[in-house]
Structure formats: C-alpha cells, structure tokens
Amino acid sequence: MLLLGIETSCDDTATAVVRDGRAVLANVSTNQDVFHAKFGGIVPEIASRRHLDLLSAAVQDALERARVTLAMLDGIAVTAGPGLVGSLVIGVATAKALAYAAGKPLYAVNHLHGHIFAAFLEGAAEPEYPFLALLVSGGHSQLVHVDSPVRMHVVARTRDDAAGEAFDKTARLLGLPFPGGPAVDRLARDGDPRAYAFPRHRAAGESLDMSFSGIKTAVKYFLETEAGRTASRADIAASFQAAVVDVLIDRLDRAAQRAPYRAAILSGGVAANSALQAAFRTWGESTGIPVLVPELRFCTDNAAMIAAAADRQGASVLADVRTLAADPNLPFVRPVPAPA
Ligand code: KG4
Ligand code: ZN
C-alpha cells in the first residue's frame, strides 16, 4: 500500500509518503518551536494557525519528494486524536477533503498507535509479537502490551506528569530554553548523575503505574536551598535525568516479567534521550529481550508513523470521509472515532 500520512496533533506540521508501512519515500516536518519558545510552551491557538498556513504546502512537498501523485496513492492516513483539538481539526479536515476529491480510502489513526508503529519504519528488523512498548512523550508515558497491530492494551501509565513534561518543567526551573528535554539532555552530559539522589517513585503492589512530578518538585525545592543555589546545574540535570530513567526502566523490567515478550520498543519524543537509550539497550542485553529504538526522526512526532500504523491496522481504522471527526480525547483502545 502507498499511503500519504498527515499528523497535526500538536505543534509539528508533518506529512509523509510511506510504502507498505515501512519504506519512507518522503518525510516532511515543519517544526514550530520558534513560534512557541518565547511563551515557554506550546500555545494551542498559534499551533492551529500555523498548521492552517503550512499544511497544504507540506502535503504538496511530501508528494513531490516521493515523486508520486494523489492518484497513485492507495489511501490517506491521518491522526484523528488524541491531541490539541484545534490542531487535529486542521489535519482531519485536510485529509477528508483530499480523500474525497481523489476518491481514496481514509484511515483514522490514534496518535499513540503511530508512536508504536514508528518502530517498524525503515529499520533492519521488525519487532515480533507480542512486544512491549515504552512510549514516552510530552503528553504520555505508558507501557503498552502489543499482541498484534489491532490488539493492544496499556499495562502502566503515569499518575501525573508525562516524562517529557517533567523534562520540560525541570528545564524551565534550570533556566533552560524550550523545548526542555534536549536542553537537559545536553547539559546532563557534563554532570554527575549520582550527585543528588532525587526521589524515585516506587511501584505500589500489583500496579506498574509511575509518577514523575515528585522528582520535578524535589529539584524545585533543592534549587531554593542554599546548597541548591550554588550547585552545578549540570549535576542537577544529570541527577534529575537519572531518576526519571530509573523509574522508567524499573517499570519496564517489572512489566517484562509478566508476559513472554519477544521484543521491546522505545518510542516518543523522550526516546531521543541519550541516557534513556543507553539504559534501555543495557536492559535489553541483560534480559536477552531484543530491543528496538526507532531512528530519531521517527521518535518525535512525524507523519510516517501514522502511515505505518494505518498500513498494519487496515480495515479496522477505515473511516467515513463525510463523518470523521477529530477526537482530542480519543481512547487508546478504540482506534476509530465514532461518526459525529
Ligand atoms: O513525541 P513528542 O515529539 O511529542 C508529543 O507527542 O508529546 O515528544 C515531545 C517531548 C517533549 O517533552 C520534549 O522535551 C521531549 O519529548 N524530548 C526529550 C528529548 N528530546 C525530546 N526529552 C528528553 N531528552 C531528549 N533528548
Ligand atoms: Zn507524540
């Protein structure tokens, strides 16, 4: 299948052309960071206006780079949710119009499923089922048991901040620019991860849920103390990062003991973190479970992953071009939004 993917759930205006859910013929992404940086976070109204300005050209660009026409496509895949409603609406409306005009099938993809299928793009080996996905982004942190492209369930989630959100908030406490994750990662390279023992959230009973707000709050209080005011920012960043990574790997390890997983994948924006990637690979070596990290450009939000998910989920995510509605709260287990 030759699919056009469209992803506008947050602040990246992304389009892609993907063959058979694997070969990426074009991957276009227009980063909006420059428009949001001065506000220290994403401003939804600005994000949707930028999508409106950029999306038509981004669709054209992806088709040209892939050297295909709309008529050659087998379908159009779009993120239907979850995400910012104003942003999602621009992508969904554009995809419906294109699918209707070209007479092509429309596939409505759950953004989080997209992150999972990023692991199937371009790489040398495809993960085997069942696999465990550690999905860590700015909006979500969860462990997902994946039986097949259409059968999966969440086995652990964060009770408060997403891991990426904790990175972004801690970056702001440290006076680092937005987006905070990459800035903390860079600063932490010069720091000692054992300098400060920020609290790690422990698993309670049978639950594998995690929490990150306590680590961020501990950094905040420490920075207000005498010692904190003069402490090395790099040591604080490295120690914060180590605490987040410890919690994620602890839950991954516990979850992996509950089913015979044949692979584990790491995805979402925080998967770009160097300390997390290193710990994830070390964990894979120690358990013997094959681990897979998508290429960096497929870890953060992109449209190729949306086409990859649609290709594998097929008929189960087929949507009606007349009635598909963006759903900012699209549930994880129901891939296709109900007609409006
Ligand atoms: O998946 P993504 O691009 O968008 C969402 O769906 O949320 O993830 C963005 C998140 C942001 O919180 C950003 O700070 C974080 O990923 N991030 C990182 C790194 N690169 C991006 N966090 C830690 N270390 C990084 N290198
Ligand atoms: Zn995302």
mmCIF file with all atom_site columns, N, CA, C and O in Angstrom, residues 293-331:
data_model
loop_
_atom_site.group_PDB
_atom_site.id
_atom_site.type_symbol
_atom_site.label_atom_id
_atom_site.label_alt_id
_atom_site.label_comp_id
_atom_site.label_asym_id
_atom_site.label_entity_id
_atom_site.label_seq_id
_atom_site.pdbx_PDB_ins_code
_atom_site.Cartn_x
_atom_site.Cartn_y
_atom_site.Cartn_z
_atom_site.occupancy
_atom_site.B_iso_or_equiv
_atom_site.pdbx_formal_charge
_atom_site.auth_seq_id
_atom_site.auth_comp_id
_atom_site.auth_asym_id
_atom_site.auth_atom_id
_atom_site.pdbx_PDB_model_num
ATOM 1   N N  . VAL A 1 293 ? 14.977  0.798  18.994 1.00 0.00 ? 293 VAL A N  1
ATOM 2   C CA . VAL A 1 293 ? 14.689  2.228  19.126 1.00 0.00 ? 293 VAL A CA 1
ATOM 3   C C  . VAL A 1 293 ? 14.569  2.789  17.710 1.00 0.00 ? 293 VAL A C  1
ATOM 4   O O  . VAL A 1 293 ? 15.491  2.643  16.914 1.00 0.00 ? 293 VAL A O  1
ATOM 5   N N  . PRO A 1 294 ? 13.431  3.408  17.383 1.00 0.00 ? 294 PRO A N  1
ATOM 6   C CA . PRO A 1 294 ? 13.294  3.983  16.036 1.00 0.00 ? 294 PRO A CA 1
ATOM 7   C C  . PRO A 1 294 ? 14.351  5.067  15.811 1.00 0.00 ? 294 PRO A C  1
ATOM 8   O O  . PRO A 1 294 ? 14.865  5.633  16.771 1.00 0.00 ? 294 PRO A O  1
ATOM 9   N N  . GLU A 1 295 ? 14.624  5.350  14.537 1.00 0.00 ? 295 GLU A N  1
ATOM 10  C CA . GLU A 1 295 ? 15.519  6.469  14.214 1.00 0.00 ? 295 GLU A CA 1
ATOM 11  C C  . GLU A 1 295 ? 14.968  7.720  14.902 1.00 0.00 ? 295 GLU A C  1
ATOM 12  O O  . GLU A 1 295 ? 13.750  7.867  15.036 1.00 0.00 ? 295 GLU A O  1
ATOM 13  N N  . LEU A 1 296 ? 15.863  8.625  15.257 1.00 0.00 ? 296 LEU A N  1
ATOM 14  C CA . LEU A 1 296 ? 15.492  9.839  15.977 1.00 0.00 ? 296 LEU A CA 1
ATOM 15  C C  . LEU A 1 296 ? 14.317  10.583 15.321 1.00 0.00 ? 296 LEU A C  1
ATOM 16  O O  . LEU A 1 296 ? 13.386  11.025 15.986 1.00 0.00 ? 296 LEU A O  1
ATOM 17  N N  . ARG A 1 297 ? 14.387  10.711 13.985 1.00 0.00 ? 297 ARG A N  1
ATOM 18  C CA . ARG A 1 297 ? 13.338  11.490 13.291 1.00 0.00 ? 297 ARG A CA 1
ATOM 19  C C  . ARG A 1 297 ? 11.976  10.800 13.361 1.00 0.00 ? 297 ARG A C  1
ATOM 20  O O  . ARG A 1 297 ? 10.946  11.410 13.102 1.00 0.00 ? 297 ARG A O  1
ATOM 21  N N  . PHE A 1 298 ? 11.959  9.490  13.717 1.00 0.00 ? 298 PHE A N  1
ATOM 22  C CA . PHE A 1 298 ? 10.681  8.797  13.869 1.00 0.00 ? 298 PHE A CA 1
ATOM 23  C C  . PHE A 1 298 ? 10.270  8.660  15.335 1.00 0.00 ? 298 PHE A C  1
ATOM 24  O O  . PHE A 1 298 ? 9.196   8.147  15.636 1.00 0.00 ? 298 PHE A O  1
ATOM 25  N N  . CYS A 1 299 ? 11.143  9.061  16.267 1.00 0.00 ? 299 CYS A N  1
ATOM 26  C CA . CYS A 1 299 ? 10.791  9.042  17.703 1.00 0.00 ? 299 CYS A CA 1
ATOM 27  C C  . CYS A 1 299 ? 9.866   10.207 18.019 1.00 0.00 ? 299 CYS A C  1
ATOM 28  O O  . CYS A 1 299 ? 8.827   10.051 18.647 1.00 0.00 ? 299 CYS A O  1
ATOM 29  N N  . THR A 1 300 ? 10.256  11.403 17.573 1.00 0.00 ? 300 THR A N  1
ATOM 30  C CA . THR A 1 300 ? 9.420   12.578 17.819 1.00 0.00 ? 300 THR A CA 1
ATOM 31  C C  . THR A 1 300 ? 8.262   12.552 16.811 1.00 0.00 ? 300 THR A C  1
ATOM 32  O O  . THR A 1 300 ? 8.264   11.760 15.865 1.00 0.00 ? 300 THR A O  1
ATOM 33  N N  . ASP A 1 301 ? 7.291   13.433 17.005 1.00 0.00 ? 301 ASP A N  1
ATOM 34  C CA . ASP A 1 301 ? 6.090   13.400 16.171 1.00 0.00 ? 301 ASP A CA 1
ATOM 35  C C  . ASP A 1 301 ? 6.437   13.497 14.687 1.00 0.00 ? 301 ASP A C  1
ATOM 36  O O  . ASP A 1 301 ? 7.230   14.343 14.277 1.00 0.00 ? 301 ASP A O  1
ATOM 37  N N  . ASN A 1 302 ? 5.821   12.623 13.889 1.00 0.00 ? 302 ASN A N  1
ATOM 38  C CA . ASN A 1 302 ? 6.062   12.602 12.439 1.00 0.00 ? 302 ASN A CA 1
ATOM 39  C C  . ASN A 1 302 ? 4.860   11.937 11.782 1.00 0.00 ? 302 ASN A C  1
ATOM 40  O O  . ASN A 1 302 ? 4.043   11.313 12.467 1.00 0.00 ? 302 ASN A O  1
ATOM 41  N N  . ALA A 1 303 ? 4.750   12.070 10.460 1.00 0.00 ? 303 ALA A N  1
ATOM 42  C CA . ALA A 1 303 ? 3.585   11.514 9.773  1.00 0.00 ? 303 ALA A CA 1
ATOM 43  C C  . ALA A 1 303 ? 3.856   10.119 9.210  1.00 0.00 ? 303 ALA A C  1
ATOM 44  O O  . ALA A 1 303 ? 2.913   9.376  8.920  1.00 0.00 ? 303 ALA A O  1
ATOM 45  N N  . ALA A 1 304 ? 5.136   9.734  9.097  1.00 0.00 ? 304 ALA A N  1
ATOM 46  C CA . ALA A 1 304 ? 5.446   8.399  8.574  1.00 0.00 ? 304 ALA A CA 1
ATOM 47  C C  . ALA A 1 304 ? 4.890   7.330  9.514  1.00 0.00 ? 304 ALA A C  1
ATOM 48  O O  . ALA A 1 304 ? 4.370   6.300  9.079  1.00 0.00 ? 304 ALA A O  1
ATOM 49  N N  . MET A 1 305 ? 4.961   7.611  10.828 1.00 0.00 ? 305 MET A N  1
ATOM 50  C CA . MET A 1 305 ? 4.468   6.623  11.802 1.00 0.00 ? 305 MET A CA 1
ATOM 51  C C  . MET A 1 305 ? 2.946   6.457  11.696 1.00 0.00 ? 305 MET A C  1
ATOM 52  O O  . MET A 1 305 ? 2.414   5.382  11.983 1.00 0.00 ? 305 MET A O  1
ATOM 53  N N  . ILE A 1 306 ? 2.257   7.505  11.271 1.00 0.00 ? 306 ILE A N  1
ATOM 54  C CA . ILE A 1 306 ? 0.795   7.442  11.128 1.00 0.00 ? 306 ILE A CA 1
ATOM 55  C C  . ILE A 1 306 ? 0.440   6.545  9.933  1.00 0.00 ? 306 ILE A C  1
ATOM 56  O O  . ILE A 1 306 ? -0.459  5.703  10.007 1.00 0.00 ? 306 ILE A O  1
ATOM 57  N N  . ALA A 1 307 ? 1.214   6.694  8.851  1.00 0.00 ? 307 ALA A N  1
ATOM 58  C CA . ALA A 1 307 ? 1.003   5.824  7.688  1.00 0.00 ? 307 ALA A CA 1
ATOM 59  C C  . ALA A 1 307 ? 1.378   4.385  8.039  1.00 0.00 ? 307 ALA A C  1
ATOM 60  O O  . ALA A 1 307 ? 0.707   3.434  7.609  1.00 0.00 ? 307 ALA A O  1
ATOM 61  N N  . ALA A 1 308 ? 2.438   4.198  8.830  1.00 0.00 ? 308 ALA A N  1
ATOM 62  C CA . ALA A 1 308 ? 2.871   2.849  9.219  1.00 0.00 ? 308 ALA A CA 1
ATOM 63  C C  . ALA A 1 308 ? 1.785   2.144  10.028 1.00 0.00 ? 308 ALA A C  1
ATOM 64  O O  . ALA A 1 308 ? 1.521   0.954  9.835  1.00 0.00 ? 308 ALA A O  1
ATOM 65  N N  . ALA A 1 309 ? 1.135   2.878  10.927 1.00 0.00 ? 309 ALA A N  1
ATOM 66  C CA . ALA A 1 309 ? 0.058   2.294  11.741 1.00 0.00 ? 309 ALA A CA 1
ATOM 67  C C  . ALA A 1 309 ? -1.133  1.952  10.848 1.00 0.00 ? 309 ALA A C  1
ATOM 68  O O  . ALA A 1 309 ? -1.690  0.855  10.938 1.00 0.00 ? 309 ALA A O  1
ATOM 69  N N  . ALA A 1 310 ? -1.516  2.864  9.970  1.00 0.00 ? 310 ALA A N  1
ATOM 70  C CA . ALA A 1 310 ? -2.681  2.645  9.102  1.00 0.00 ? 310 ALA A CA 1
ATOM 71  C C  . ALA A 1 310 ? -2.457  1.422  8.216  1.00 0.00 ? 310 ALA A C  1
ATOM 72  O O  . ALA A 1 310 ? -3.368  0.615  8.001  1.00 0.00 ? 310 ALA A O  1
ATOM 73  N N  . ASP A 1 311 ? -1.241  1.273  7.711  1.00 0.00 ? 311 ASP A N  1
ATOM 74  C CA . ASP A 1 311 ? -0.935  0.152  6.832  1.00 0.00 ? 311 ASP A CA 1
ATOM 75  C C  . ASP A 1 311 ? -1.188  -1.176 7.530  1.00 0.00 ? 311 ASP A C  1
ATOM 76  O O  . ASP A 1 311 ? -1.720  -2.114 6.944  1.00 0.00 ? 311 ASP A O  1
ATOM 77  N N  . ARG A 1 312 ? -0.814  -1.238 8.812  1.00 0.00 ? 312 ARG A N  1
ATOM 78  C CA . ARG A 1 312 ? -0.949  -2.507 9.541  1.00 0.00 ? 312 ARG A CA 1
ATOM 79  C C  . ARG A 1 312 ? -2.326  -2.691 10.166 1.00 0.00 ? 312 ARG A C  1
ATOM 80  O O  . ARG A 1 312 ? -2.760  -3.810 10.392 1.00 0.00 ? 312 ARG A O  1
ATOM 81  N N  . GLN A 1 313 ? -3.016  -1.584 10.470 1.00 0.00 ? 313 GLN A N  1
ATOM 82  C CA . GLN A 1 313 ? -4.338  -1.705 11.100 1.00 0.00 ? 313 GLN A CA 1
ATOM 83  C C  . GLN A 1 313 ? -5.457  -1.808 10.062 1.00 0.00 ? 313 GLN A C  1
ATOM 84  O O  . GLN A 1 313 ? -6.551  -2.263 10.377 1.00 0.00 ? 313 GLN A O  1
ATOM 85  N N  . GLY A 1 314 ? -5.161  -1.374 8.836  1.00 0.00 ? 314 GLY A N  1
ATOM 86  C CA . GLY A 1 314 ? -6.054  -1.572 7.693  1.00 0.00 ? 314 GLY A CA 1
ATOM 87  C C  . GLY A 1 314 ? -7.514  -1.265 7.945  1.00 0.00 ? 314 GLY A C  1
ATOM 88  O O  . GLY A 1 314 ? -7.871  -0.194 8.441  1.00 0.00 ? 314 GLY A O  1
ATOM 89  N N  . ALA A 1 315 ? -8.369  -2.252 7.612  1.00 0.00 ? 315 ALA A N  1
ATOM 90  C CA . ALA A 1 315 ? -9.820  -2.038 7.648  1.00 0.00 ? 315 ALA A CA 1
ATOM 91  C C  . ALA A 1 315 ? -10.316 -1.578 9.016  1.00 0.00 ? 315 ALA A C  1
ATOM 92  O O  . ALA A 1 315 ? -11.320 -0.875 9.112  1.00 0.00 ? 315 ALA A O  1
ATOM 93  N N  . SER A 1 316 ? -9.617  -1.964 10.080 1.00 0.00 ? 316 SER A N  1
ATOM 94  C CA . SER A 1 316 ? -10.122 -1.604 11.414 1.00 0.00 ? 316 SER A CA 1
ATOM 95  C C  . SER A 1 316 ? -10.029 -0.105 11.690 1.00 0.00 ? 316 SER A C  1
ATOM 96  O O  . SER A 1 316 ? -10.633 0.382  12.651 1.00 0.00 ? 316 SER A O  1
ATOM 97  N N  . VAL A 1 317 ? -9.259  0.634  10.886 1.00 0.00 ? 317 VAL A N  1
ATOM 98  C CA . VAL A 1 317 ? -9.211  2.092  11.096 1.00 0.00 ? 317 VAL A CA 1
ATOM 99  C C  . VAL A 1 317 ? -9.758  2.866  9.887  1.00 0.00 ? 317 VAL A C  1
ATOM 100 O O  . VAL A 1 317 ? -9.558  4.074  9.758  1.00 0.00 ? 317 VAL A O  1
ATOM 101 N N  . LEU A 1 318 ? -10.443 2.146  9.011  1.00 0.00 ? 318 LEU A N  1
ATOM 102 C CA . LEU A 1 318 ? -11.058 2.793  7.852  1.00 0.00 ? 318 LEU A CA 1
ATOM 103 C C  . LEU A 1 318 ? -12.142 3.759  8.351  1.00 0.00 ? 318 LEU A C  1
ATOM 104 O O  . LEU A 1 318 ? -12.955 3.398  9.193  1.00 0.00 ? 318 LEU A O  1
ATOM 105 N N  . ALA A 1 319 ? -12.127 4.989  7.851  1.00 0.00 ? 319 ALA A N  1
ATOM 106 C CA . ALA A 1 319 ? -13.076 5.994  8.342  1.00 0.00 ? 319 ALA A CA 1
ATOM 107 C C  . ALA A 1 319 ? -13.961 6.490  7.200  1.00 0.00 ? 319 ALA A C  1
ATOM 108 O O  . ALA A 1 319 ? -13.629 6.333  6.024  1.00 0.00 ? 319 ALA A O  1
ATOM 109 N N  . ASP A 1 320 ? -15.067 7.104  7.568  1.00 0.00 ? 320 ASP A N  1
ATOM 110 C CA . ASP A 1 320 ? -16.001 7.657  6.595  1.00 0.00 ? 320 ASP A CA 1
ATOM 111 C C  . ASP A 1 320 ? -15.561 9.085  6.254  1.00 0.00 ? 320 ASP A C  1
ATOM 112 O O  . ASP A 1 320 ? -15.474 9.935  7.147  1.00 0.00 ? 320 ASP A O  1
ATOM 113 N N  . VAL A 1 321 ? -15.301 9.352  4.970  1.00 0.00 ? 321 VAL A N  1
ATOM 114 C CA . VAL A 1 321 ? -14.804 10.681 4.588  1.00 0.00 ? 321 VAL A CA 1
ATOM 115 C C  . VAL A 1 321 ? -15.790 11.804 4.898  1.00 0.00 ? 321 VAL A C  1
ATOM 116 O O  . VAL A 1 321 ? -15.408 12.960 4.984  1.00 0.00 ? 321 VAL A O  1
ATOM 117 N N  . ARG A 1 322 ? -17.068 11.453 5.032  1.00 0.00 ? 322 ARG A N  1
ATOM 118 C CA . ARG A 1 322 ? -18.046 12.520 5.288  1.00 0.00 ? 322 ARG A CA 1
ATOM 119 C C  . ARG A 1 322 ? -18.182 12.802 6.777  1.00 0.00 ? 322 ARG A C  1
ATOM 120 O O  . ARG A 1 322 ? -18.507 13.910 7.172  1.00 0.00 ? 322 ARG A O  1
ATOM 121 N N  . THR A 1 323 ? -17.971 11.791 7.631  1.00 0.00 ? 323 THR A N  1
ATOM 122 C CA . THR A 1 323 ? -18.330 11.983 9.045  1.00 0.00 ? 323 THR A CA 1
ATOM 123 C C  . THR A 1 323 ? -17.160 11.945 10.027 1.00 0.00 ? 323 THR A C  1
ATOM 124 O O  . THR A 1 323 ? -17.357 12.223 11.206 1.00 0.00 ? 323 THR A O  1
ATOM 125 N N  . LEU A 1 324 ? -15.969 11.589 9.594  1.00 0.00 ? 324 LEU A N  1
ATOM 126 C CA . LEU A 1 324 ? -14.852 11.505 10.553 1.00 0.00 ? 324 LEU A CA 1
ATOM 127 C C  . LEU A 1 324 ? -14.689 12.839 11.297 1.00 0.00 ? 324 LEU A C  1
ATOM 128 O O  . LEU A 1 324 ? -14.644 13.900 10.682 1.00 0.00 ? 324 LEU A O  1
ATOM 129 N N  . ALA A 1 325 ? -14.587 12.748 12.615 1.00 0.00 ? 325 ALA A N  1
ATOM 130 C CA . ALA A 1 325 ? -14.366 13.952 13.427 1.00 0.00 ? 325 ALA A CA 1
ATOM 131 C C  . ALA A 1 325 ? -13.118 13.759 14.270 1.00 0.00 ? 325 ALA A C  1
ATOM 132 O O  . ALA A 1 325 ? -12.860 12.669 14.762 1.00 0.00 ? 325 ALA A O  1
ATOM 133 N N  . ALA A 1 326 ? -12.333 14.811 14.422 1.00 0.00 ? 326 ALA A N  1
ATOM 134 C CA . ALA A 1 326 ? -11.172 14.753 15.309 1.00 0.00 ? 326 ALA A CA 1
ATOM 135 C C  . ALA A 1 326 ? -11.680 14.539 16.729 1.00 0.00 ? 326 ALA A C  1
ATOM 136 O O  . ALA A 1 326 ? -12.714 15.073 17.105 1.00 0.00 ? 326 ALA A O  1
ATOM 137 N N  . ASP A 1 327 ? -10.961 13.719 17.496 1.00 0.00 ? 327 ASP A N  1
ATOM 138 C CA . ASP A 1 327 ? -11.344 13.490 18.887 1.00 0.00 ? 327 ASP A CA 1
ATOM 139 C C  . ASP A 1 327 ? -10.130 13.734 19.777 1.00 0.00 ? 327 ASP A C  1
ATOM 140 O O  . ASP A 1 327 ? -9.229  12.907 19.854 1.00 0.00 ? 327 ASP A O  1
ATOM 141 N N  . PRO A 1 328 ? -10.102 14.904 20.458 1.00 0.00 ? 328 PRO A N  1
ATOM 142 C CA . PRO A 1 328 ? -8.926  15.245 21.291 1.00 0.00 ? 328 PRO A CA 1
ATOM 143 C C  . PRO A 1 328 ? -8.690  14.251 22.412 1.00 0.00 ? 328 PRO A C  1
ATOM 144 O O  . PRO A 1 328 ? -7.577  14.148 22.918 1.00 0.00 ? 328 PRO A O  1
ATOM 145 N N  . ASN A 1 329 ? -9.733  13.495 22.796 1.00 0.00 ? 329 ASN A N  1
ATOM 146 C CA . ASN A 1 329 ? -9.597  12.512 23.879 1.00 0.00 ? 329 ASN A CA 1
ATOM 147 C C  . ASN A 1 329 ? -9.744  11.084 23.366 1.00 0.00 ? 329 ASN A C  1
ATOM 148 O O  . ASN A 1 329 ? -10.194 10.203 24.102 1.00 0.00 ? 329 ASN A O  1
ATOM 149 N N  . LEU A 1 330 ? -9.413  10.850 22.117 1.00 0.00 ? 330 LEU A N  1
ATOM 150 C CA . LEU A 1 330 ? -9.572  9.510  21.524 1.00 0.00 ? 330 LEU A CA 1
ATOM 151 C C  . LEU A 1 330 ? -8.980  8.441  22.455 1.00 0.00 ? 330 LEU A C  1
ATOM 152 O O  . LEU A 1 330 ? -7.799  8.469  22.788 1.00 0.00 ? 330 LEU A O  1
ATOM 153 N N  . PRO A 1 331 ? -9.809  7.463  22.881 1.00 0.00 ? 331 PRO A N  1
ATOM 154 C CA . PRO A 1 331 ? -9.301  6.442  23.805 1.00 0.00 ? 331 PRO A CA 1
ATOM 155 C C  . PRO A 1 331 ? -8.280  5.523  23.122 1.00 0.00 ? 331 PRO A C  1
ATOM 156 O O  . PRO A 1 331 ? -8.384  5.270  21.925 1.00 0.00 ? 331 PRO A O  1
#
